[in-house]
Short mmCIF file of N, CA, C and O in Angstrom, two decimals:
data_model
loop_
_atom_site.label_atom_id
_atom_site.label_comp_id
_atom_site.label_asym_id
_atom_site.label_seq_id
_atom_site.Cartn_x
_atom_site.Cartn_y
_atom_site.Cartn_z
N MET A 1 2.72 -16.28 29.31
CA MET A 1 3.32 -15.60 30.44
C MET A 1 2.85 -14.46 30.41
O MET A 1 2.81 -13.46 30.23
N THR A 2 2.27 -14.11 32.29
CA THR A 2 1.85 -12.79 31.94
C THR A 2 3.61 -12.65 33.03
O THR A 2 4.58 -13.18 33.39
N THR A 3 3.49 -11.40 33.54
CA THR A 3 4.39 -10.32 33.83
C THR A 3 4.42 -9.75 35.06
O THR A 3 3.03 -9.38 35.29
N SER A 4 4.89 -9.60 35.88
CA SER A 4 5.20 -9.02 37.21
C SER A 4 5.09 -7.01 36.81
O SER A 4 5.71 -7.15 35.67
N ASN A 5 4.24 -6.64 38.06
CA ASN A 5 4.54 -5.14 37.12
C ASN A 5 6.18 -4.09 37.09
O ASN A 5 4.90 -2.50 36.51
N ASN A 6 6.90 -4.59 37.53
CA ASN A 6 7.88 -3.93 37.70
C ASN A 6 8.83 -4.74 36.65
O ASN A 6 9.64 -3.83 35.96
N THR A 7 8.31 -5.23 35.74
CA THR A 7 9.75 -5.77 34.99
C THR A 7 9.02 -4.41 33.21
O THR A 7 7.92 -4.31 32.73
N SER A 8 10.19 -4.49 33.17
CA SER A 8 10.26 -3.52 32.04
C SER A 8 9.45 -4.37 30.14
O SER A 8 10.58 -5.04 30.51
N PRO A 9 9.48 -3.44 29.90
CA PRO A 9 9.00 -4.46 27.82
C PRO A 9 9.89 -4.16 28.31
O PRO A 9 11.02 -4.47 26.70
N PHE A 10 11.54 -2.71 27.73
CA PHE A 10 12.31 -3.50 27.53
C PHE A 10 13.57 -4.17 27.75
O PHE A 10 14.15 -5.71 26.92
N LYS A 11 13.09 -5.16 29.00
CA LYS A 11 13.98 -5.70 29.61
C LYS A 11 13.04 -7.41 28.60
O LYS A 11 13.82 -8.67 27.96
N GLU A 12 12.59 -7.10 28.52
CA GLU A 12 11.08 -8.52 28.02
C GLU A 12 11.50 -8.98 26.60
O GLU A 12 11.10 -9.57 25.38
N ILE A 13 10.93 -7.62 25.33
CA ILE A 13 11.19 -8.08 24.05
C ILE A 13 12.76 -7.59 23.91
O ILE A 13 12.93 -8.06 22.95
N GLY A 14 13.19 -6.95 24.22
CA GLY A 14 15.58 -7.00 24.00
C GLY A 14 14.95 -4.60 23.09
O GLY A 14 13.97 -4.83 22.65
N ILE A 15 16.40 -4.69 23.13
CA ILE A 15 16.29 -2.84 23.03
C ILE A 15 16.05 -3.02 21.52
O ILE A 15 15.58 -2.08 21.07
N LYS A 16 16.39 -4.08 21.32
CA LYS A 16 16.68 -3.76 19.18
C LYS A 16 15.21 -3.63 18.76
O LYS A 16 15.70 -3.23 17.62
N LYS A 17 14.72 -3.97 19.06
CA LYS A 17 12.94 -3.87 18.49
C LYS A 17 12.12 -2.79 18.76
O LYS A 17 11.61 -1.92 18.34
N PHE A 18 13.16 -2.00 19.63
CA PHE A 18 12.33 -0.63 19.73
C PHE A 18 13.21 0.71 19.49
O PHE A 18 13.05 1.35 18.71
N ILE A 19 14.34 -0.01 18.81
CA ILE A 19 15.20 1.18 18.15
C ILE A 19 14.77 1.66 16.97
O ILE A 19 15.04 3.15 16.55
N PRO A 20 13.90 1.34 15.29
CA PRO A 20 13.38 1.99 15.38
C PRO A 20 12.10 3.59 15.67
O PRO A 20 12.78 4.62 15.80
N GLY A 21 12.00 2.82 17.48
CA GLY A 21 11.03 3.82 17.74
C GLY A 21 12.10 5.51 18.21
O GLY A 21 11.42 6.00 18.32
N ILE A 22 12.95 5.01 19.13
CA ILE A 22 13.95 5.30 19.28
C ILE A 22 14.68 6.84 18.87
O ILE A 22 14.92 7.87 18.79
N ALA A 23 15.12 5.22 17.19
CA ALA A 23 15.38 6.88 15.94
C ALA A 23 14.62 7.92 15.59
O ALA A 23 15.29 9.23 15.68
N TRP A 24 13.12 7.06 15.11
CA TRP A 24 12.34 7.89 15.12
C TRP A 24 12.04 9.29 16.11
O TRP A 24 12.09 10.69 16.72
N PHE A 25 12.53 9.14 17.18
CA PHE A 25 12.51 10.25 18.79
C PHE A 25 13.28 11.39 18.10
O PHE A 25 12.63 13.11 18.20
N PHE A 26 15.03 10.77 17.88
CA PHE A 26 15.16 11.80 17.46
C PHE A 26 15.19 12.35 16.28
O PHE A 26 15.72 13.95 16.08
N VAL A 27 14.67 11.86 15.63
CA VAL A 27 13.87 12.35 14.05
C VAL A 27 12.96 13.65 14.41
O VAL A 27 13.18 14.91 14.80
N VAL A 28 12.19 13.63 15.47
CA VAL A 28 10.89 14.22 15.68
C VAL A 28 11.89 15.79 16.34
O VAL A 28 12.19 16.49 16.61
N LEU A 29 12.94 15.02 16.98
CA LEU A 29 13.93 16.15 18.27
C LEU A 29 14.74 17.58 17.57
O LEU A 29 14.24 18.47 17.11
N THR A 30 15.20 16.95 16.26
CA THR A 30 15.74 16.92 14.97
C THR A 30 14.89 18.41 14.13
O THR A 30 15.47 19.40 14.59
N LEU A 31 13.63 17.56 14.69
CA LEU A 31 12.95 18.46 13.46
C LEU A 31 11.60 19.93 14.04
O LEU A 31 11.90 20.68 13.62
N VAL A 32 12.57 19.25 15.17
CA VAL A 32 11.59 20.65 16.50
C VAL A 32 12.24 21.67 16.41
O VAL A 32 11.71 22.91 16.74
N CYS A 33 13.92 20.75 16.82
CA CYS A 33 15.11 22.51 17.00
C CYS A 33 15.55 23.14 15.46
O CYS A 33 15.77 23.91 15.85
N ILE A 34 14.80 23.02 14.68
CA ILE A 34 15.13 23.58 13.48
C ILE A 34 15.04 25.34 13.70
O ILE A 34 12.98 25.70 13.81
N PRO A 35 15.79 26.13 13.08
CA PRO A 35 14.61 27.19 14.00
C PRO A 35 14.31 27.89 12.57
O PRO A 35 14.17 27.35 11.45
N GLY A 36 12.73 29.01 13.01
CA GLY A 36 12.36 29.75 12.22
C GLY A 36 12.16 29.76 11.24
O GLY A 36 11.74 29.51 9.87
N TYR A 37 13.85 30.25 10.59
CA TYR A 37 14.05 31.09 9.46
C TYR A 37 14.78 30.59 8.82
O TYR A 37 14.77 30.57 7.56
N ASP A 38 14.95 28.44 9.65
CA ASP A 38 15.09 27.44 8.46
C ASP A 38 14.18 26.83 8.01
O ASP A 38 14.56 26.15 6.73
N LEU A 39 13.07 27.55 8.50
CA LEU A 39 11.66 26.61 8.11
C LEU A 39 11.51 27.36 6.00
O LEU A 39 11.55 27.76 5.05
N PRO A 40 10.95 25.56 5.48
CA PRO A 40 10.83 26.81 4.19
C PRO A 40 9.70 26.95 4.29
O PRO A 40 8.74 27.30 4.65
N LYS A 41 9.23 28.07 3.60
CA LYS A 41 8.35 29.08 3.18
C LYS A 41 7.12 27.85 2.32
O LYS A 41 7.43 27.42 1.31
N VAL A 42 5.86 28.64 2.95
CA VAL A 42 4.37 28.09 2.29
C VAL A 42 3.78 28.61 1.18
O VAL A 42 3.33 29.80 1.91
N ASP A 43 2.64 27.98 1.22
CA ASP A 43 2.18 29.07 -0.13
C ASP A 43 0.35 29.45 0.81
O ASP A 43 0.20 27.91 1.24
N ASN A 44 -0.02 29.79 1.12
CA ASN A 44 -0.59 30.98 1.21
C ASN A 44 -2.42 29.94 1.91
O ASN A 44 -3.00 29.75 2.22
N TRP A 45 -2.64 29.05 0.42
CA TRP A 45 -3.07 28.02 -0.06
C TRP A 45 -3.10 26.84 1.38
O TRP A 45 -3.82 25.85 1.82
N MET A 46 -2.27 27.02 1.92
CA MET A 46 -1.07 25.44 2.49
C MET A 46 -1.91 25.97 3.73
O MET A 46 -1.84 25.26 5.12
N ILE A 47 -1.27 27.00 3.68
CA ILE A 47 -1.43 27.70 5.50
C ILE A 47 -2.87 26.57 6.15
O ILE A 47 -3.73 27.80 7.02
N GLU A 48 -3.77 28.08 5.25
CA GLU A 48 -5.23 28.32 4.61
C GLU A 48 -5.54 27.16 5.55
O GLU A 48 -6.46 26.80 6.03
N ILE A 49 -5.11 25.37 4.71
CA ILE A 49 -5.78 24.30 5.88
C ILE A 49 -5.34 23.93 6.56
O ILE A 49 -5.39 22.48 7.05
N ASN A 50 -4.17 24.30 7.01
CA ASN A 50 -3.34 24.28 8.37
C ASN A 50 -2.56 22.72 8.28
O ASN A 50 -2.60 21.60 9.10
N TYR A 51 -1.60 23.15 6.82
CA TYR A 51 -1.72 21.44 6.50
C TYR A 51 -0.56 20.82 8.06
O TYR A 51 0.16 19.97 7.75
N ASP A 52 -0.01 21.99 8.45
CA ASP A 52 1.04 21.48 9.30
C ASP A 52 0.74 20.79 10.39
O ASP A 52 1.20 20.67 11.28
N LYS A 53 -0.36 20.94 11.28
CA LYS A 53 -0.92 19.81 11.74
C LYS A 53 -1.33 18.56 11.58
O LYS A 53 -0.88 18.15 12.19
N LEU A 54 -1.91 18.72 10.28
CA LEU A 54 -1.33 17.18 9.54
C LEU A 54 -0.16 16.85 10.17
O LEU A 54 -0.02 15.17 10.03
N ILE A 55 1.28 17.32 8.99
CA ILE A 55 2.10 17.35 9.72
C ILE A 55 2.67 16.79 11.21
O ILE A 55 3.47 15.66 11.51
N HIS A 56 2.36 17.15 12.14
CA HIS A 56 1.79 16.82 13.73
C HIS A 56 1.75 15.69 13.96
O HIS A 56 2.10 14.51 14.44
N VAL A 57 0.33 15.07 13.52
CA VAL A 57 -0.89 14.73 14.22
C VAL A 57 -0.16 12.94 13.13
O VAL A 57 0.35 11.75 14.23
N GLY A 58 0.88 13.32 11.81
CA GLY A 58 1.57 11.95 11.46
C GLY A 58 2.96 11.64 12.12
O GLY A 58 3.40 10.81 12.05
N ILE A 59 3.44 13.03 12.20
CA ILE A 59 4.81 12.79 12.98
C ILE A 59 4.79 11.74 14.72
O ILE A 59 5.71 10.90 14.88
N PHE A 60 3.50 12.14 14.68
CA PHE A 60 3.93 11.42 16.64
C PHE A 60 2.55 10.36 16.39
O PHE A 60 2.61 9.19 17.45
N ALA A 61 1.86 10.92 15.34
CA ALA A 61 1.22 9.08 15.20
C ALA A 61 2.25 7.93 14.33
O ALA A 61 2.67 6.38 15.55
N VAL A 62 3.73 8.19 14.57
CA VAL A 62 4.53 7.15 14.21
C VAL A 62 4.86 7.35 14.60
O VAL A 62 5.82 5.88 15.62
N LEU A 63 5.49 7.62 15.89
CA LEU A 63 6.29 8.02 16.77
C LEU A 63 5.60 6.59 17.77
O LEU A 63 6.41 5.80 18.49
N ALA A 64 4.29 6.86 18.05
CA ALA A 64 3.86 6.45 19.30
C ALA A 64 4.08 4.98 18.97
O ALA A 64 4.34 4.07 19.31
N PHE A 65 3.81 4.24 17.26
CA PHE A 65 3.49 3.46 17.03
C PHE A 65 4.28 2.71 17.06
O PHE A 65 4.83 1.81 17.63
N LEU A 66 5.56 3.50 16.92
CA LEU A 66 7.11 2.65 17.22
C LEU A 66 7.22 1.91 17.89
O LEU A 66 8.22 1.21 18.00
N PHE A 67 6.68 2.47 18.80
CA PHE A 67 7.15 2.08 20.34
C PHE A 67 6.21 1.22 20.72
O PHE A 67 6.50 0.21 21.45
N MET A 68 4.76 0.88 20.74
CA MET A 68 3.74 -0.43 20.30
C MET A 68 3.59 -0.86 19.64
O MET A 68 3.45 -2.11 20.06
N TYR A 69 4.42 -1.33 18.84
CA TYR A 69 4.74 -2.39 17.72
C TYR A 69 5.16 -3.08 18.51
O TYR A 69 4.83 -4.92 18.09
N PRO A 70 6.61 -3.00 18.79
CA PRO A 70 7.54 -3.94 19.64
C PRO A 70 6.57 -4.81 20.49
O PRO A 70 6.53 -6.13 21.18
N ILE A 71 6.01 -4.24 21.53
CA ILE A 71 4.97 -4.18 23.13
C ILE A 71 4.20 -5.46 22.67
O ILE A 71 3.14 -6.77 22.37
N ILE A 72 2.92 -4.98 21.14
CA ILE A 72 1.83 -5.49 20.89
C ILE A 72 2.48 -7.38 19.63
O ILE A 72 1.79 -7.53 20.48
N ARG A 73 3.35 -7.32 19.43
CA ARG A 73 3.52 -8.42 18.89
C ARG A 73 4.48 -9.68 19.95
O ARG A 73 4.68 -10.22 19.06
N SER A 74 4.78 -8.65 20.89
CA SER A 74 5.55 -9.65 21.96
C SER A 74 4.73 -10.68 22.58
O SER A 74 3.20 -10.82 22.53
N SER A 75 5.49 -12.03 22.42
CA SER A 75 3.86 -13.06 23.79
C SER A 75 4.35 -12.83 25.27
O SER A 75 3.58 -14.06 25.81
N SER A 76 5.07 -11.67 25.70
CA SER A 76 5.74 -12.46 26.29
C SER A 76 4.35 -11.00 27.57
O SER A 76 4.31 -11.59 28.65
N PHE A 77 3.58 -10.26 27.51
CA PHE A 77 2.46 -9.85 27.56
C PHE A 77 1.02 -10.62 27.35
O PHE A 77 0.85 -10.49 25.93
N SER A 78 0.02 -10.20 28.31
CA SER A 78 -1.71 -10.77 27.86
C SER A 78 -1.55 -9.72 26.85
O SER A 78 -1.02 -8.83 26.65
N LYS A 79 -2.70 -9.57 26.06
CA LYS A 79 -3.77 -8.33 25.59
C LYS A 79 -3.89 -6.53 26.86
O LYS A 79 -3.77 -5.96 26.26
N LYS A 80 -4.09 -7.71 27.98
CA LYS A 80 -4.94 -6.38 28.52
C LYS A 80 -3.46 -5.81 28.59
O LYS A 80 -3.14 -4.21 29.06
N GLU A 81 -2.92 -5.93 29.41
CA GLU A 81 -1.42 -5.56 29.73
C GLU A 81 -0.29 -4.92 28.32
O GLU A 81 0.04 -3.62 28.55
N LYS A 82 -0.69 -5.40 26.71
CA LYS A 82 -0.75 -4.49 25.61
C LYS A 82 -1.08 -3.37 25.84
O LYS A 82 -0.94 -2.56 25.96
N TRP A 83 -2.66 -3.70 25.97
CA TRP A 83 -3.63 -1.84 25.91
C TRP A 83 -2.68 -1.18 27.09
O TRP A 83 -3.28 0.14 26.76
N HIS A 84 -2.82 -1.51 28.30
CA HIS A 84 -2.01 -0.83 28.96
C HIS A 84 -1.25 -0.49 29.12
O HIS A 84 -0.68 1.35 28.55
N TYR A 85 -0.20 -0.70 28.33
CA TYR A 85 1.20 0.06 27.80
C TYR A 85 0.73 1.38 26.18
O TYR A 85 1.57 1.95 26.49
N CYS A 86 0.05 0.07 25.82
CA CYS A 86 -0.60 1.73 24.48
C CYS A 86 -0.70 2.57 24.84
O CYS A 86 -1.16 4.26 25.08
N ILE A 87 -2.01 2.59 25.88
CA ILE A 87 -2.20 3.78 27.00
C ILE A 87 -1.51 4.53 27.55
O ILE A 87 -0.98 6.09 26.89
N LYS A 88 -0.20 4.20 28.12
CA LYS A 88 0.73 5.29 28.66
C LYS A 88 1.55 5.51 27.82
O LYS A 88 2.03 6.57 28.00
N LEU A 89 1.31 4.42 26.41
CA LEU A 89 3.25 5.32 25.59
C LEU A 89 1.88 5.92 24.36
O LEU A 89 2.78 7.35 24.70
N ALA A 90 0.61 6.28 24.28
CA ALA A 90 0.25 7.84 24.18
C ALA A 90 0.55 9.08 25.48
O ALA A 90 -0.18 9.76 24.22
N LEU A 91 -0.85 7.53 25.73
CA LEU A 91 -0.21 9.82 27.73
C LEU A 91 1.33 9.91 26.53
O LEU A 91 1.77 10.95 27.37
N ALA A 92 2.79 9.20 27.34
CA ALA A 92 3.95 10.09 26.81
C ALA A 92 4.13 10.50 25.42
O ALA A 92 4.64 11.77 25.77
N THR A 93 3.23 10.11 24.56
CA THR A 93 3.68 10.94 23.27
C THR A 93 2.85 12.74 23.19
O THR A 93 3.85 13.65 23.57
N VAL A 94 1.88 12.83 24.40
CA VAL A 94 0.88 14.20 24.58
C VAL A 94 2.26 14.21 25.96
O VAL A 94 2.02 15.70 25.28
N VAL A 95 2.78 13.58 26.19
CA VAL A 95 3.58 14.33 27.29
C VAL A 95 4.78 15.12 26.23
O VAL A 95 5.03 15.87 26.75
N TRP A 96 5.43 13.78 25.44
CA TRP A 96 6.55 15.01 24.53
C TRP A 96 6.28 15.91 23.38
O TRP A 96 6.39 17.34 23.77
N GLY A 97 4.95 16.31 22.67
CA GLY A 97 4.71 16.52 22.27
C GLY A 97 3.98 18.27 22.60
O GLY A 97 4.51 19.05 22.30
N TYR A 98 4.41 18.75 24.40
CA TYR A 98 3.85 19.38 25.31
C TYR A 98 5.31 19.86 25.80
O TYR A 98 5.02 21.02 25.49
N THR A 99 6.15 19.08 25.35
CA THR A 99 7.90 19.11 25.57
C THR A 99 8.30 19.67 24.81
O THR A 99 8.73 20.67 24.46
N THR A 100 8.27 19.47 22.77
CA THR A 100 8.03 19.70 21.92
C THR A 100 8.03 21.64 22.12
O THR A 100 8.51 21.95 21.27
N GLU A 101 6.22 21.93 22.16
CA GLU A 101 5.96 22.71 22.11
C GLU A 101 7.20 24.54 23.36
O GLU A 101 7.44 25.14 22.94
N VAL A 102 7.41 23.55 24.57
CA VAL A 102 8.33 24.38 25.63
C VAL A 102 9.94 24.11 24.60
O VAL A 102 9.75 25.43 24.63
N ILE A 103 9.88 22.74 24.67
CA ILE A 103 11.17 23.16 24.21
C ILE A 103 11.37 25.01 22.33
O ILE A 103 12.50 25.30 22.69
N GLN A 104 10.47 25.01 21.57
CA GLN A 104 10.32 25.81 21.07
C GLN A 104 9.97 27.30 22.13
O GLN A 104 11.04 27.77 20.52
N LYS A 105 9.09 27.31 22.36
CA LYS A 105 9.05 28.43 23.24
C LYS A 105 10.66 29.24 23.55
O LYS A 105 10.83 30.48 23.60
N PHE A 106 11.28 28.32 24.34
CA PHE A 106 12.16 28.78 24.90
C PHE A 106 14.05 28.99 24.50
O PHE A 106 14.42 29.02 25.10
N PHE A 107 13.59 27.87 23.49
CA PHE A 107 14.99 27.30 23.24
C PHE A 107 15.08 28.34 21.70
O PHE A 107 17.03 27.70 21.20
N ILE A 108 13.93 27.41 20.30
CA ILE A 108 14.13 28.11 19.02
C ILE A 108 14.36 29.05 18.72
O ILE A 108 13.22 29.07 18.15
N PRO A 109 15.38 29.09 18.24
CA PRO A 109 15.54 30.62 18.21
C PRO A 109 13.77 31.06 16.74
O PRO A 109 14.16 29.73 15.78
N GLY A 110 13.05 32.19 16.71
CA GLY A 110 12.07 32.06 14.80
C GLY A 110 11.05 31.17 15.27
O GLY A 110 10.52 30.67 14.66
N ARG A 111 10.56 30.27 16.28
CA ARG A 111 9.94 28.51 16.39
C ARG A 111 8.58 29.56 18.50
O ARG A 111 9.09 30.84 18.45
N SER A 112 8.27 29.00 18.16
CA SER A 112 7.10 30.06 18.68
C SER A 112 6.22 28.37 19.80
O SER A 112 5.59 26.97 19.31
N TYR A 113 5.47 28.68 20.47
CA TYR A 113 4.42 28.44 21.52
C TYR A 113 3.16 27.89 21.07
O TYR A 113 2.87 29.17 20.99
N ASP A 114 2.43 26.48 20.44
CA ASP A 114 1.18 26.95 19.74
C ASP A 114 0.33 25.69 20.63
O ASP A 114 1.12 24.28 20.19
N LEU A 115 -0.37 25.42 21.43
CA LEU A 115 -1.25 24.49 21.67
C LEU A 115 -2.12 24.11 20.58
O LEU A 115 -2.88 22.76 20.58
N THR A 116 -2.53 24.56 19.50
CA THR A 116 -2.52 24.12 18.75
C THR A 116 -2.35 22.36 18.06
O THR A 116 -2.18 22.13 17.14
N ASP A 117 -0.62 22.73 17.69
CA ASP A 117 -0.06 21.78 16.74
C ASP A 117 0.49 20.58 18.81
O ASP A 117 0.61 19.37 18.54
N TRP A 118 0.06 21.22 19.76
CA TRP A 118 0.45 20.08 20.66
C TRP A 118 -0.61 19.23 20.83
O TRP A 118 -0.78 17.64 20.80
N LEU A 119 -1.79 19.69 19.97
CA LEU A 119 -3.19 19.18 19.84
C LEU A 119 -3.13 17.89 18.85
O LEU A 119 -3.68 17.12 19.40
N ALA A 120 -2.29 18.79 17.91
CA ALA A 120 -2.50 17.44 16.43
C ALA A 120 -1.48 16.43 17.25
O ALA A 120 -1.66 15.14 16.89
N ASP A 121 -0.37 16.71 17.39
CA ASP A 121 0.97 16.22 18.34
C ASP A 121 -0.55 14.91 19.43
O ASP A 121 -0.40 13.78 18.82
N SER A 122 -0.90 15.36 20.42
CA SER A 122 -2.47 14.65 21.32
C SER A 122 -3.19 13.66 20.37
O SER A 122 -3.01 12.22 20.47
N ILE A 123 -3.54 14.20 19.36
CA ILE A 123 -3.62 13.23 18.57
C ILE A 123 -3.95 12.44 17.67
O ILE A 123 -3.69 10.98 17.21
N GLY A 124 -1.52 12.40 17.47
CA GLY A 124 -0.64 12.12 16.95
C GLY A 124 -1.39 10.39 17.65
O GLY A 124 -1.34 9.08 16.90
N GLY A 125 -0.69 10.90 18.47
CA GLY A 125 -0.17 9.72 19.59
C GLY A 125 -1.30 9.06 20.39
O GLY A 125 -1.56 7.74 20.18
N LEU A 126 -2.61 9.43 19.91
CA LEU A 126 -4.27 8.82 20.19
C LEU A 126 -4.84 7.61 19.07
O LEU A 126 -5.47 6.71 19.65
N LEU A 127 -4.24 8.35 17.95
CA LEU A 127 -4.86 7.70 16.76
C LEU A 127 -3.79 6.46 16.44
O LEU A 127 -4.33 5.36 15.97
N ALA A 128 -3.09 6.43 17.11
CA ALA A 128 -1.95 5.04 17.00
C ALA A 128 -2.41 4.10 18.49
O ALA A 128 -2.62 3.33 17.49
N MET A 129 -2.76 4.74 18.99
CA MET A 129 -3.71 4.30 20.37
C MET A 129 -4.29 2.99 19.40
O MET A 129 -4.76 2.37 19.51
N ILE A 130 -5.74 3.68 18.87
CA ILE A 130 -6.72 3.56 18.54
C ILE A 130 -6.23 2.72 17.58
O ILE A 130 -7.23 0.97 17.17
N PHE A 131 -5.97 2.50 16.71
CA PHE A 131 -5.06 2.04 15.08
C PHE A 131 -4.69 0.57 15.52
O PHE A 131 -5.54 -0.60 15.64
N CYS A 132 -3.98 0.07 16.75
CA CYS A 132 -3.49 -0.26 17.58
C CYS A 132 -4.86 -1.02 18.59
O CYS A 132 -4.73 -2.91 18.01
N LYS A 133 -5.29 -1.34 18.49
CA LYS A 133 -6.02 -1.37 18.98
C LYS A 133 -7.04 -2.55 18.44
O LYS A 133 -8.57 -3.29 18.56
N LEU A 134 -7.93 -1.62 17.46
CA LEU A 134 -8.82 -2.00 16.04
C LEU A 134 -7.88 -3.04 15.14
O LEU A 134 -8.50 -3.78 15.18
N TYR A 135 -6.98 -3.65 15.34
CA TYR A 135 -6.49 -3.81 14.32
C TYR A 135 -5.43 -5.09 15.01
O TYR A 135 -4.91 -5.43 14.38
N PHE A 136 -4.68 -5.13 16.11
CA PHE A 136 -3.69 -5.75 16.82
C PHE A 136 -4.51 -6.22 18.24
O PHE A 136 -4.39 -6.99 18.72
N LEU A 137 -5.21 -5.55 18.87
CA LEU A 137 -5.52 -6.17 19.93
C LEU A 137 -7.28 -6.48 20.44
O LEU A 137 -7.38 -6.54 21.15
N LYS A 138 -7.94 -6.72 18.93
CA LYS A 138 -9.13 -6.35 19.18
C LYS A 138 -9.96 -8.69 19.63
O LYS A 138 -9.21 -8.69 19.87
N PRO A 139 -10.84 -8.13 20.08
CA PRO A 139 -10.79 -9.70 21.08
C PRO A 139 -11.66 -10.50 20.25
O PRO A 139 -11.11 -10.56 18.62
N VAL A 140 -10.84 -11.58 20.52
CA VAL A 140 -10.89 -12.93 19.59
C VAL A 140 -11.87 -13.70 19.92
O VAL A 140 -13.03 -13.19 20.44
N LYS A 141 -12.66 -13.68 18.19
CA LYS A 141 -13.85 -14.58 18.98
C LYS A 141 -14.35 -15.55 19.14
O LYS A 141 -13.30 -16.61 18.48
N THR A 142 -14.89 -16.23 19.68
CA THR A 142 -15.28 -17.92 19.97
C THR A 142 -16.42 -18.42 19.16
O THR A 142 -16.81 -17.07 20.01
N GLY A 143 -16.44 -18.98 19.43
CA GLY A 143 -17.46 -20.34 19.56
C GLY A 143 -18.16 -20.10 17.76
O GLY A 143 -19.18 -20.60 17.92
N GLU A 144 -17.90 -19.32 17.21
CA GLU A 144 -18.15 -18.79 16.24
C GLU A 144 -17.64 -20.36 14.31
O GLU A 144 -17.19 -20.59 14.41
#
């Protein structure tokens, strides 16, 4: 069954299946809003390996995946529609990553605007999209 272009995935799937993604969204928002002086101090070797960028990638990959998964598991959408929603959610993750940097710059004491953090956030969203494509939306082989 395919849906019309104006149908929301929330209506088709049900909001309950998106609760993990919504909860994780608020976890991310909470982490973003921690003042810089309240963040734990780290060793120099961790700074040298840019561990915080790996954390950004992971946090935003989980965020994107938690919103993609209910759509992927739904029988209400074709594979093409599921893929389009995954692309939209990856782009939404990119926008949210940029928004968090702006929030930190203007509203959170001791935090700063860092484009490399945004890049890491964006990579996380894109990795979730690629993961979903490779493991859930791969083409069905016929004739074998």
